[in-house]
Coordinates of C-alpha atoms and ligand atoms in Angstrom, one line a residue:
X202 CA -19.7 15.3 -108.8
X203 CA -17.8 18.6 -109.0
X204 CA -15.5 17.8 -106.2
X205 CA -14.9 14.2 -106.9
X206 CA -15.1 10.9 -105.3
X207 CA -13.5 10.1 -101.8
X208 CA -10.4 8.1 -103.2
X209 CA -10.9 5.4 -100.0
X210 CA -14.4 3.8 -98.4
X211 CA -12.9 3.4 -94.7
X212 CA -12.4 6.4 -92.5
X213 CA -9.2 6.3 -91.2
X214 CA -8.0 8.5 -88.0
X215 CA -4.8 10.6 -88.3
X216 CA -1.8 9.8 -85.6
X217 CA -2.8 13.4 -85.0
X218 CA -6.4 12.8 -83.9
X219 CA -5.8 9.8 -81.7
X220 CA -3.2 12.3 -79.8
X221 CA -5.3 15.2 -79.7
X222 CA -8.1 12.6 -78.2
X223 CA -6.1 11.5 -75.4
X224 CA -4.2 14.4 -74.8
X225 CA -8.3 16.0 -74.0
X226 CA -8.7 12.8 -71.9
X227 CA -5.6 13.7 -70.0
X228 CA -6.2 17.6 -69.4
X229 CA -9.8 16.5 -68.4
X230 CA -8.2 14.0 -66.2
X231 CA -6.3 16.5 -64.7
X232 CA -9.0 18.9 -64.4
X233 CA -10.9 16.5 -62.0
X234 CA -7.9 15.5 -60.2
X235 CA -7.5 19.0 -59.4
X236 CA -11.1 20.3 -58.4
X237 CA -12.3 16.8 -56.5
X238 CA -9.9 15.6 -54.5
X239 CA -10.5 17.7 -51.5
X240 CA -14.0 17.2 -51.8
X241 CA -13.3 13.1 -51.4
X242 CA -11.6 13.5 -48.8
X243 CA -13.3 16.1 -46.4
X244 CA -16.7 13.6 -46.9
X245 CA -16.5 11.4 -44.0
X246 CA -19.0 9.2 -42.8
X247 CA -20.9 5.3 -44.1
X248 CA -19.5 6.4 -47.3
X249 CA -15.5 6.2 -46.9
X250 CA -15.5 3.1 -44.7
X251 CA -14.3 0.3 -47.1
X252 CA -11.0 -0.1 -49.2
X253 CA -12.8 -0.1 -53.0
X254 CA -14.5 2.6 -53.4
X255 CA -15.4 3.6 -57.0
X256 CA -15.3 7.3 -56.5
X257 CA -16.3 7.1 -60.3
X258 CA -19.8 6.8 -59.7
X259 CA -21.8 10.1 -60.3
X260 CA -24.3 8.3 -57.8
X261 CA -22.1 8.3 -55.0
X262 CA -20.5 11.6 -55.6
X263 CA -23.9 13.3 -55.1
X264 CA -25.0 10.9 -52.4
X265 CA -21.2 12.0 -50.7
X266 CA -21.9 15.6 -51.6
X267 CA -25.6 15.4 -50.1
X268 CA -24.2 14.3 -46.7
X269 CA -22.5 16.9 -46.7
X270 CA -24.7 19.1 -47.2
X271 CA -26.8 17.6 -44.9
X272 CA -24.4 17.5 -42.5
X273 CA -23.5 21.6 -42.5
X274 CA -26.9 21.8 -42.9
X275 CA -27.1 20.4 -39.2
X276 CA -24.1 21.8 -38.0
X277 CA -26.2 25.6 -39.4
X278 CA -28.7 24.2 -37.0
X279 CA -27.3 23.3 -34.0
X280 CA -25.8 27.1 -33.9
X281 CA -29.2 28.3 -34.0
X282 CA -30.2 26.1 -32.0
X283 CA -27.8 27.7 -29.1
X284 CA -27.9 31.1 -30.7
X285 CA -31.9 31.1 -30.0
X286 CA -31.2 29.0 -26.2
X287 CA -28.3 31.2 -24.6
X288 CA -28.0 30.3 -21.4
X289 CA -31.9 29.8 -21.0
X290 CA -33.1 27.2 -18.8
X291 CA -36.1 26.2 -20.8
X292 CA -34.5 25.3 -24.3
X293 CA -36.2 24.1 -28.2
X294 CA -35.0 21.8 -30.3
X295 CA -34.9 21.4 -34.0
X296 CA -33.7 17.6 -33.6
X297 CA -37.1 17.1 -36.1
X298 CA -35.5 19.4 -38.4
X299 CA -32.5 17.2 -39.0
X300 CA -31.5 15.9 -42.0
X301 CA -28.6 13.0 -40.3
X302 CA -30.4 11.1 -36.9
X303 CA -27.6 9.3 -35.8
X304 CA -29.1 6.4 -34.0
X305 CA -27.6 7.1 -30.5
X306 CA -28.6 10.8 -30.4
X307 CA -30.6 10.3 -27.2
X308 CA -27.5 11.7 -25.2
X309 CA -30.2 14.0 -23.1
X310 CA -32.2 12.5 -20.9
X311 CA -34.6 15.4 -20.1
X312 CA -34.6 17.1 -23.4
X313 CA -37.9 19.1 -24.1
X314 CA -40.7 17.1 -25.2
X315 CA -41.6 18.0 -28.6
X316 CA -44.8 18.0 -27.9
X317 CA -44.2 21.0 -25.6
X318 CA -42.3 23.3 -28.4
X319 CA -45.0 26.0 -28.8
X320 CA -42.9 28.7 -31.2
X321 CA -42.0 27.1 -34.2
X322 CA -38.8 29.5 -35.4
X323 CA -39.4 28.0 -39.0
X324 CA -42.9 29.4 -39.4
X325 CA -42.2 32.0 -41.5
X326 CA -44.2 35.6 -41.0
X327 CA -47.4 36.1 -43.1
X328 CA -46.5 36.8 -46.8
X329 CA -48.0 40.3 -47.1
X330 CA -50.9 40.6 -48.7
X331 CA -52.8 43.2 -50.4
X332 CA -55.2 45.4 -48.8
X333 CA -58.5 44.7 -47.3
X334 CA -60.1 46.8 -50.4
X335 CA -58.5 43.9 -53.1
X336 CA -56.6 46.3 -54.7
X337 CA -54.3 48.7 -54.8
X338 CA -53.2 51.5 -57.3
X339 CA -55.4 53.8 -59.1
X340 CA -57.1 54.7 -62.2
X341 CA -55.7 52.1 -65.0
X342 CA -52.8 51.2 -62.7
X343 CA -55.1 48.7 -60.5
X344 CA -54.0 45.8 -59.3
X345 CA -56.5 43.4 -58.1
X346 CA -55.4 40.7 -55.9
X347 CA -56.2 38.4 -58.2
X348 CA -53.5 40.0 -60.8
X349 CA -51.7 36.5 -62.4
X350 CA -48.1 38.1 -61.8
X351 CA -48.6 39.1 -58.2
X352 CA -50.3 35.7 -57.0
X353 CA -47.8 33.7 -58.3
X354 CA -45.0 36.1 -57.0
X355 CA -47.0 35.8 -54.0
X356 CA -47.1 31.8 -54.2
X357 CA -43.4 31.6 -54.8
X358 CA -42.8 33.5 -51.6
X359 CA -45.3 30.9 -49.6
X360 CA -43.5 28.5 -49.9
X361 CA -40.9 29.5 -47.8
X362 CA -43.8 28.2 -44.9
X363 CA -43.3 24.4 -46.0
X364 CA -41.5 22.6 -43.8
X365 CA -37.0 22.9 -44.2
X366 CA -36.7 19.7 -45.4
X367 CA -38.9 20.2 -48.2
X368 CA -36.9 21.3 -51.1
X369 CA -38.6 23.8 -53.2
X370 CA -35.7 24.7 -55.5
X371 CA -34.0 28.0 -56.1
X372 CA -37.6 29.4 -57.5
X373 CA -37.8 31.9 -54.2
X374 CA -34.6 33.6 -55.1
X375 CA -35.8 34.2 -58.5
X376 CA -38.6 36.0 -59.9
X377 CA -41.1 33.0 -60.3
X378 CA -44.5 32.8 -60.9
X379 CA -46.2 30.0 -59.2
X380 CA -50.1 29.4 -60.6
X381 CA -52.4 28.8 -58.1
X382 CA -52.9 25.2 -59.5
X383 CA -49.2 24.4 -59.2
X384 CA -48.9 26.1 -55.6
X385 CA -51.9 24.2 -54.7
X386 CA -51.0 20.5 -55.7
X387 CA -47.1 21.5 -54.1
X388 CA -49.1 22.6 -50.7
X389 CA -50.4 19.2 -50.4
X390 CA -47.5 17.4 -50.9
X391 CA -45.7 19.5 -48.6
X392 CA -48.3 18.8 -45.9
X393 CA -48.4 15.3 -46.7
X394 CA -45.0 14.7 -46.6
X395 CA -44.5 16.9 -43.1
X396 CA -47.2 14.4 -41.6
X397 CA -45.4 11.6 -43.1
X398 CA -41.8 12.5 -41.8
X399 CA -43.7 14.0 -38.3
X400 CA -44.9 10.4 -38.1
X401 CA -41.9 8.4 -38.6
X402 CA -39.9 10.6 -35.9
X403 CA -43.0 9.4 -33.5
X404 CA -42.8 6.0 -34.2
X405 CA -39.0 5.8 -33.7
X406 CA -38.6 8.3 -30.3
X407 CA -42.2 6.7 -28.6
X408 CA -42.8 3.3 -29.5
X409 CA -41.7 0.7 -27.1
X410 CA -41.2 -2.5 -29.7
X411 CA -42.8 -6.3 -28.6
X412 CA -39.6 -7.8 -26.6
X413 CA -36.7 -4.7 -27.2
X414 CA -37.0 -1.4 -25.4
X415 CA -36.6 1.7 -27.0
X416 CA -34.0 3.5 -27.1
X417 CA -34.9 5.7 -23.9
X418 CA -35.7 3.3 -21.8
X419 CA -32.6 1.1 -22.6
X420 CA -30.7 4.2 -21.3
X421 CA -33.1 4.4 -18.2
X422 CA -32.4 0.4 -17.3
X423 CA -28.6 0.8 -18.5
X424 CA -28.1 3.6 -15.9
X425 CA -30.0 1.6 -13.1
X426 CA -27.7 -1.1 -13.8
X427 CA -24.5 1.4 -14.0
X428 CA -25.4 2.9 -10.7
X429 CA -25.1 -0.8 -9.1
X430 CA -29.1 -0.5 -7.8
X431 CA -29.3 -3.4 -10.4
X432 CA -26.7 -6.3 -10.7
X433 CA -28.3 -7.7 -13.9
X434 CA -31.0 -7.8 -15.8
X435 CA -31.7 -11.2 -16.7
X436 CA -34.6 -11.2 -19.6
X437 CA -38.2 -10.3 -20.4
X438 CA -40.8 -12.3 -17.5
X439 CA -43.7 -11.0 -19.5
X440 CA -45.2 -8.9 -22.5
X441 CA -48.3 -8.1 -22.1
X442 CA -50.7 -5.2 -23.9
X443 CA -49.5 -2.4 -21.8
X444 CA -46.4 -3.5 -20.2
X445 CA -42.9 -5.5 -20.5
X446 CA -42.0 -7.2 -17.2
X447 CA -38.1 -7.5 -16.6
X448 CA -36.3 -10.0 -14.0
X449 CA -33.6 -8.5 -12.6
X450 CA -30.5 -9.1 -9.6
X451 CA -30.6 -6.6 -7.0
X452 CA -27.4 -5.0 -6.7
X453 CA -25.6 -3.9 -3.6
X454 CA -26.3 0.1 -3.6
X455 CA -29.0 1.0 -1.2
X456 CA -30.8 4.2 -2.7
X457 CA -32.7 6.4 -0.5
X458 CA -31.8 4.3 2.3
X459 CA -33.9 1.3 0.9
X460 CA -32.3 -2.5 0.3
X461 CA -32.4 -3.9 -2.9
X462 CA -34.9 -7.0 -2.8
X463 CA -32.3 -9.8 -3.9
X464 CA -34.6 -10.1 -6.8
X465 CA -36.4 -7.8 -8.8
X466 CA -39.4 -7.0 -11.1
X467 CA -38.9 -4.2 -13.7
X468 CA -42.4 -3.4 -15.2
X469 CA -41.6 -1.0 -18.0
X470 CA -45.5 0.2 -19.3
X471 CA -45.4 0.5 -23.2
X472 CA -45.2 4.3 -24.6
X473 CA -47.2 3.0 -27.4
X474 CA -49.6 5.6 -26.9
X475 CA -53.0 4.6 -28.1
X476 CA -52.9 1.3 -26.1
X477 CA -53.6 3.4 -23.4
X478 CA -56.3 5.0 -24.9
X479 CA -58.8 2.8 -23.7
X480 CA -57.6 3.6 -20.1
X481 CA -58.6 6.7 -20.4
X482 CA -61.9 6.3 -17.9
X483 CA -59.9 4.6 -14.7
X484 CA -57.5 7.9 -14.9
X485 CA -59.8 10.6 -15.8
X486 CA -62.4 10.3 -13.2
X487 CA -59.9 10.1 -10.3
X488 CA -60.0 12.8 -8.9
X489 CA -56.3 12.3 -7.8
X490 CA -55.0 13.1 -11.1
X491 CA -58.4 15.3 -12.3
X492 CA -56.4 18.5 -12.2
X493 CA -53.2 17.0 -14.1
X494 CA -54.6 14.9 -16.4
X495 CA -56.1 17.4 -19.0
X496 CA -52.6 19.5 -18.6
X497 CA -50.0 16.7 -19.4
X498 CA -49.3 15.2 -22.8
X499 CA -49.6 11.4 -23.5
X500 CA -46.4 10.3 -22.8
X501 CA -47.0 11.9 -19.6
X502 CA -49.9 10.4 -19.1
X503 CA -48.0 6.7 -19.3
X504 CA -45.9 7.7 -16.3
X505 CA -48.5 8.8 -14.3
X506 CA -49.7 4.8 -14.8
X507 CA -46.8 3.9 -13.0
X508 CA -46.9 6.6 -10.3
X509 CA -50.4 4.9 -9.7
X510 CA -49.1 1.7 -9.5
X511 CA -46.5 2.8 -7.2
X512 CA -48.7 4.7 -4.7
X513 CA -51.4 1.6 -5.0
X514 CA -49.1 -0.6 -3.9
X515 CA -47.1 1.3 -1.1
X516 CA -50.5 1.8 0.2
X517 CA -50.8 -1.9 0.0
X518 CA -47.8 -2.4 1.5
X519 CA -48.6 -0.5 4.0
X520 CA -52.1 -2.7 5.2
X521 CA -50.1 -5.9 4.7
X522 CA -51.5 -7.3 1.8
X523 CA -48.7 -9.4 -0.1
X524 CA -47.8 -8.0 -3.4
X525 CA -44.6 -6.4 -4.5
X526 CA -42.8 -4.1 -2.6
X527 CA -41.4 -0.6 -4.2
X528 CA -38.1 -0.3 -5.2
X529 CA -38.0 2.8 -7.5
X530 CA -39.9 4.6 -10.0
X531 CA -38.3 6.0 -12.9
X532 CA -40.4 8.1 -15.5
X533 CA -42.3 5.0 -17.1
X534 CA -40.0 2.7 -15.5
X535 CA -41.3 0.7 -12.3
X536 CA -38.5 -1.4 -10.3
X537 CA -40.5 -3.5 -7.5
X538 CA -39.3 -7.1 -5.3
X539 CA -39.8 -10.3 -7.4
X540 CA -42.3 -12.7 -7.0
X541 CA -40.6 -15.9 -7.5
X542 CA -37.3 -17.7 -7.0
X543 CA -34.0 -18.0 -9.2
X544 CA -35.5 -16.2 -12.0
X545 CA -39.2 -17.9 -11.8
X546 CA -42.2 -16.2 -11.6
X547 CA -44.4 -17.3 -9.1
X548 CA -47.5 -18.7 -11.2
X549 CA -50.7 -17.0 -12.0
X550 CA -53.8 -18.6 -9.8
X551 CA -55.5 -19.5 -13.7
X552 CA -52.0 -22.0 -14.3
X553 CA -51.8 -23.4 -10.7
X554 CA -53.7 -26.9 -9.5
X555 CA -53.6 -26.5 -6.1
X556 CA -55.4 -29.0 -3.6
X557 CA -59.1 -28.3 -2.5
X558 CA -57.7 -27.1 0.9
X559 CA -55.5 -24.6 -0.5
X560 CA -58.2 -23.5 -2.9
X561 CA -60.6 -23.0 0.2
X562 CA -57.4 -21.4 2.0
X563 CA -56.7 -19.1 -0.8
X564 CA -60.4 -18.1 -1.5
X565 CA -60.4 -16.8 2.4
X566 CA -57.6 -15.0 2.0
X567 CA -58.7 -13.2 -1.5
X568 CA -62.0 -12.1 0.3
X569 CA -60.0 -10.9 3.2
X570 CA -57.4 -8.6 1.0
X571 CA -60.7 -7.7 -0.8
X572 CA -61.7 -6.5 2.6
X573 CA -58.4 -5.0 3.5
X574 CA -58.1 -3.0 -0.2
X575 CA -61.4 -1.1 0.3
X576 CA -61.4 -0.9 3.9
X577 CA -57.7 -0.2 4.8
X578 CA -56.6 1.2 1.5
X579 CA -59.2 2.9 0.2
X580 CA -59.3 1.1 -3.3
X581 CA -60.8 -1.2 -5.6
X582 CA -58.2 -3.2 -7.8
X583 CA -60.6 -3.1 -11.0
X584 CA -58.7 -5.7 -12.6
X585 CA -58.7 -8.6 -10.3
X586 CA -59.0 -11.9 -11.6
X587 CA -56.9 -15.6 -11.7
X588 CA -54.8 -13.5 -14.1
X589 CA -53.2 -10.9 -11.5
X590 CA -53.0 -13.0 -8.7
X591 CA -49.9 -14.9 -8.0
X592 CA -49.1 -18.3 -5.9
X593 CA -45.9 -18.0 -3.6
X594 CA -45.0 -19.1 -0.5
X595 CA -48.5 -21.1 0.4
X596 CA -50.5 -17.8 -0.5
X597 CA -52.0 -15.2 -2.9
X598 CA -50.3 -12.5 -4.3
X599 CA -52.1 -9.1 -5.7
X600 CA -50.2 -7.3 -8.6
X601 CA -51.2 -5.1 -11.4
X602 CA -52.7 -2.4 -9.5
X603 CA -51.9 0.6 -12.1
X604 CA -55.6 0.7 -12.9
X605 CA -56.9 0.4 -9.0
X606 CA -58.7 3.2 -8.0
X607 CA -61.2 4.6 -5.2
X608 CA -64.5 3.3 -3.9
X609 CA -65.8 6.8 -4.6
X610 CA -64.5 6.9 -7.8
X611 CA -67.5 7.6 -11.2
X612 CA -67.2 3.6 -11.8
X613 CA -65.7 2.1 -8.8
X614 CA -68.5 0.4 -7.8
X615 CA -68.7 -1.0 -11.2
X616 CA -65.1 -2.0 -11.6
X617 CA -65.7 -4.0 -7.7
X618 CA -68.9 -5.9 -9.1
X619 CA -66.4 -6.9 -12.0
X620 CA -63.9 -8.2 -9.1
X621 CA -66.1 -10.1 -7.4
X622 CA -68.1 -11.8 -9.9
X623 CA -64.1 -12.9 -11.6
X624 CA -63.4 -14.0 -8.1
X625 CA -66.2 -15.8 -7.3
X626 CA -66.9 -16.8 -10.4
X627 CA -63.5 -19.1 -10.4
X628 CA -63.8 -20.3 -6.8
X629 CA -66.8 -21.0 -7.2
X630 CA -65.7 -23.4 -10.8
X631 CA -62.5 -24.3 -8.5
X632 CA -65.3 -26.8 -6.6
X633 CA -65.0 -24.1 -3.1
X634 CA -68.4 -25.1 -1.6
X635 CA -68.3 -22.0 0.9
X636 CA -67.5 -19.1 -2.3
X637 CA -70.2 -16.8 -1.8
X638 CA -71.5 -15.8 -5.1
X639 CA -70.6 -12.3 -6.7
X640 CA -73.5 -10.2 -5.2
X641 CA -72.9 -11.2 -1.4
X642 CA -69.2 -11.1 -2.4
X643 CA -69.9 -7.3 -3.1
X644 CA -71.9 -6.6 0.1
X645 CA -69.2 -8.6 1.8
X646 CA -66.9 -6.7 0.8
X647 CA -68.2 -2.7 0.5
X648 CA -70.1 -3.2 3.6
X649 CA -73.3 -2.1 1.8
X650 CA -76.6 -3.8 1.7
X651 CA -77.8 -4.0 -1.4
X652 CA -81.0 -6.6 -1.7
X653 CA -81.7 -7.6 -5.2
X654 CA -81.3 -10.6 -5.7
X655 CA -80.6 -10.5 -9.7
X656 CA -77.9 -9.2 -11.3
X657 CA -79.9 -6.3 -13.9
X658 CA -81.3 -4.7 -10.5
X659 CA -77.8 -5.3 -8.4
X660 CA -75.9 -3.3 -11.0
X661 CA -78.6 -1.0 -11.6
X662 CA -78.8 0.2 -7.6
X663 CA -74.7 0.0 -7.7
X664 CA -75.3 2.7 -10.6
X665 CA -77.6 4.9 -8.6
X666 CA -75.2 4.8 -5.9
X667 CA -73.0 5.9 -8.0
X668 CA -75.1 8.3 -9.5
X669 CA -76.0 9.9 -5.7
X670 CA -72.2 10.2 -5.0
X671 CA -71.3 12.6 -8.4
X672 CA -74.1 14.2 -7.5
X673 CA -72.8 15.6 -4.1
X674 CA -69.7 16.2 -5.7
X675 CA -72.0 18.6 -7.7
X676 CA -73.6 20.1 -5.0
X677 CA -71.1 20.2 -2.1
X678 CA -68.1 19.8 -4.0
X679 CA -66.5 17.2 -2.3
X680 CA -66.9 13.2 -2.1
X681 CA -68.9 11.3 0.9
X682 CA -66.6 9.4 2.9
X683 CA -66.1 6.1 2.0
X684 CA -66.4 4.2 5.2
X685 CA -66.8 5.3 9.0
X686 CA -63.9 4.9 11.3
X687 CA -66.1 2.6 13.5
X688 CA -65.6 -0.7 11.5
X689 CA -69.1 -1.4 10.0
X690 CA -68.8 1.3 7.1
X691 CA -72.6 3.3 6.5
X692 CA -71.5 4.4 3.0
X693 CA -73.0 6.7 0.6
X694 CA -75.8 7.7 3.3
X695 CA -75.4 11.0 5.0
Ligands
LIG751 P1 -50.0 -6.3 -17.4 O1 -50.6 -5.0 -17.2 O2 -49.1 -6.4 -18.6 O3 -50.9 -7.4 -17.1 P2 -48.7 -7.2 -14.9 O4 -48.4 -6.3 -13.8 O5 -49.9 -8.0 -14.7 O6 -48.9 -6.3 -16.2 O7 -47.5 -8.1 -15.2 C1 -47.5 -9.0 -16.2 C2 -46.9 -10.3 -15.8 O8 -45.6 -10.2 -15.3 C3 -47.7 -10.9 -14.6 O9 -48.7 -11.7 -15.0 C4 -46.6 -11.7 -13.9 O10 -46.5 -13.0 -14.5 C5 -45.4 -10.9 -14.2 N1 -45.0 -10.1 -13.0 C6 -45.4 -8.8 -12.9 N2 -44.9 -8.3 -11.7 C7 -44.2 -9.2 -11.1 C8 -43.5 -9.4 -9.9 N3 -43.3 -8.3 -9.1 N4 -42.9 -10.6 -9.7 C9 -43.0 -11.6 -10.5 N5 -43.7 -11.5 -11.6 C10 -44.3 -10.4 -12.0
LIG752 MN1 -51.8 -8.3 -15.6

């Protein structure tokens, strides 16, 4: 070997090495000392809570640099957000633009629903496109539209119209060519990911959970209570498909120049919107909400459930019938007098034995608030049954009337067969000898005479009944009167 072997087998490091090493350790050292401190320290937030944090981590750096960004990312938006509103009464929101939800961002109660924002400011204009002809230039200068370089110039620029918190790189500021296959399969993921995130935000803002309340309507019972129109709100009576049922303390403040029952009810109906879905029929038809039901959105629609309840039962109230008085109604909230004692709910019939003369007694009273509801009130309760009908005070109760609705209403005749054949039905089971079955029940009741005497032909003249009434809405555009003033009520003949 012309240049000889190595006179020693182990590498050895020079003094001068090792220094040179550390000293380029040090000045690195001091290189990050001097560009990331002030980073560390402007990032507040989950991040900068504890004593040990191990700023070391490249992990947390970028999560702490991501917040952030995210967070002058929000701040950007909030500016334009009040750039865009001025002084405007109607406002939008981006809130479903955010990139940080704090959980108690629910600060304004009557924010727009987002339902309602029509002008998206994010929708970006149409990315122009070439002429109607397909091309443009001439001779050999054409370009079709179907040139590779301008559709994926053309791609690049779309995607500016995916949603802000889809991250699509720096590729629009530079001169990139997105194939149609790429753009495509990006598209869908954009789309999929907007529904996703659009989803999430639903569930969160609408959903009313099994026992908590969301967030909204903790602030609606919070203020109730702050006000002092509550004392306390004890705990949850009742969950059932479409409602929670609160006790609460009546508190000392009269508002609107009403007393606070000593005890409350507070029936909060459940924003989960498609258990309402199946409702659809008992609101639709009435002609009381006809015009405002197709305008509204579905949360909406779940308040005007407990405006119906409310006006049900003040017209209730107002015949005598026993069943919880109004206290206040608050967007899906519904504060009405308790039924019970010291926290007790009075018991449903279906979990009360009571003796055979206060099954009789009860019976009589049932078919006359049966009497009262269509006579007096103008309603059918369309959900009566053991279930809704509560024992206090040596009589019967009516509640749950949200669904009630007019004799003259598509199905009410319907909905009171249904009644009457629940209410007879368990009388009749609860050994009461005089019960009249459902049928006389229903003549007893509607003061019409219908005379077959089996069930397929009794619901099948209720249906033509029904039938004749929509059909003079039709014609004359208004409903027959339900009953005459003179007591014995000639219905649905003119
Ligand atoms: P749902 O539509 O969920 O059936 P209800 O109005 O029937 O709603 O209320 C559910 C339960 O809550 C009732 O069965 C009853 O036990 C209780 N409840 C409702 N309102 C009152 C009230 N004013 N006083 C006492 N208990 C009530
Ligand atoms: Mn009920």
């Amino acid at each position: 070997c012309p240049w000889g072997a190595p006179s020693t087998t182990s590498i050895s490091c020079s003094l001068a090495d090792v220094m040179s090493e550390q000293l380029a350790k040090e000045l690195q050292l001091e290189e990050e000392n001097a560009a990331f401190p002030e980073v560390v320290a402007a990032a507040e937030g989950p991040f900068i809570t504890g004593e040990n944090i191990d700023t070391s981590s490249d992990l947390m750096l970028a999560q702490m640099l991501q917040m952030e960004f995210d967070r002058e990312y929000d701040a950007q938006l909030r500016r334009e957000e009040k750039k865009i509103n001025g002084d405007s009464k109607v406002s939008i929101s981006f809130e479903n633009y955010r990139k940080v939800h704090p959980y108690d961002s629910d600060s304004s109660e009557d924010e727009v629903d987002w339902q309602d924002t029509r002008h998206d400011p994010y929708r970006a204009d149409k990315p122009t496109t070439t002429s109607r002809r397909g091309f443009i230039g001439k001779g050999k200068d054409i370009t079709t539209k179907h040139d590779e370089v301008v559709c994926g110039r053309k791609n690049t620029a779309r995607m500016e119209n995916f949603a802000p918190e889809f991250q699509v790189g720096d590729g629009i500021g530079m001169d990139l060519k997105l194939s149609n296959q790429v753009f495509n399969a990006l598209k869908q993921h954009a789309y999929s990911e907007e529904r996703r995130s659009a989803r999430l935000h639903e569930k969160k803002e609408h959903s009313t959970a099994e026992k908590a309340v969301d967030p909204k309507t903790r602030l609606l019972l919070y203020k109730m209570v702050n006000s002092g129109m509550l004392e306390t709100i004890t705990g949850c009576i009742s969950t059932g498909k479409e409602s929670v049922v609160f006790h609460a303390y009546g508190g000392k403040s009269a508002t609107e120049g009403k007393v606070i029952p000593p005890e409350c009810a507070i029936k909060v109906f459940k924003t989960t919107l498609n258990e309402f879905k199946n409702r659809d029929k008992y609101i639709k038809d009435d002609y009381r909400f006809k015009d405002r039901f197709s305008k509204l959105n579905p949360r909406k629609i779940i308040r005007m459930w407990a405006e119906k309840e409310m006006h049900n039962l003040t017209r209730m109230q107002n015949a005598g019938i026993p069943c919880p008085q109004v206290v206040i109604l608050k967007k899906h909230v519904l504060v009405m007098s308790f039924i019970g004692q010291d926290q007790v709910p009075a018991p449903k019939l279906k979990d009360v034995t009571l003796s055979n003369e206060d099954m009789k007694k009860a019976y009589y009273q049932i078919l006359n608030m049966m009497q009262q509801l269509y006579r007096e009130c103008n309603l059918v309760h369309a959900d009566l049954s053991e279930y809704n009908m509560l024992w206090h005070d040596g009589k019967v109760w009516l509640i749950d009337v949200s669904q009630s609705v007019e004799p003259t209403h598509p199905h009410g005749l319907e909905f009171l067969f249904r009644d009457c054949r629940n209410v007879s039905q368990f009388f009749q089971k609860g050994g009461v000898a005089e019960a009249l079955n459902e049928r006389e029940l229903f003549n007893a009741v509607s003061g019409l005479n219908i005379t077959a005497d089996n069930e397929v032909d009794f619901q099948a003249e209720i249906e033509a009944l029904e039938k004749m009434n929509e059909d003079h809405v039709q014609n004359h555009g208004k409903k027959l009167s339900t009953f005459s003033s003179d007591g014995d009520p000639p219905i649905y003949d003119e």
